[in-house]
Amino acid sequence: MPSSSLICSLWLPVRYFCSRFAPQSVWVLAPVCWRSDLVQEAALQALKRKKRYEKQLSQIDGTLSTIEFQREALENSHTNTEVLKNMGYAAQAMKKVHENMDLNKIDDLMQDITEQQDVAQEISDAISNRAAFADEFDEDELMAELEELEQEELNKGMRDVRLPSVPSTSLPSRPASTRKRAEDEDEMKQLAAWAS
């Protein structure tokens, strides 16, 4: 067994890990001391280092967040500037276009267009109406003449029709349709009597 005055007799690998600064584990040779107070002091130093690294890590995170917020603010202000500049260009362009326009001239132009559309409609109506020679005849006279022609044609057809001869036998005293009606009435009376 080694003596207590011996500070370090062996060097053993100790795993050292810091998630932010080194993405992988790093093996460091650390002395293994046999004295418990030295071991405690080494552990205390390792904890202090760990706390310092954690504090640095939180400071770096805060700095990165501040930089990211500033970057976003700059992008937004740049976008707003571009939008405002383009709106100014659009306003100038509209003003330039409207310089040559007079509201009275526009009203006169619209009235001219309306008048020309009315003239075009009148021309279209005149073209699409029945020809003037069709209005020379009276509609009632034409209808009367047509009826006369139809009647003459009907009379000619009736002259050539041969009617059947009258039967020589006497007809029954009561027609069949009247008999059928009487039978139906009798059946209705029987049905009403049965239902009540």
CSV table of C-alpha atoms in Angstrom, one decimal, residues 125-139 142:
chain,number,residue,atom,x,y,z
A,125,ASP,CA,-84.3,47.0,-83.3
A,126,ALA,CA,-85.1,48.5,-86.7
A,127,ILE,CA,-83.2,45.7,-88.5
A,128,SER,CA,-84.8,43.0,-86.4
A,129,ASN,CA,-88.4,44.2,-86.8
A,130,ARG,CA,-90.7,42.7,-89.5
A,131,ALA,CA,-90.4,44.2,-92.9
A,132,ALA,CA,-92.7,47.2,-93.6
A,133,PHE,CA,-94.6,45.4,-96.4
A,134,ALA,CA,-95.9,42.9,-93.8
A,135,ASP,CA,-97.8,45.6,-92.0
A,136,GLU,CA,-99.8,46.6,-95.1
A,137,PHE,CA,-102.3,43.8,-94.5
A,138,ASP,CA,-105.0,43.8,-91.9
A,139,GLU,CA,-104.6,40.8,-89.6
A,142,LEU,CA,-106.4,37.6,-93.2
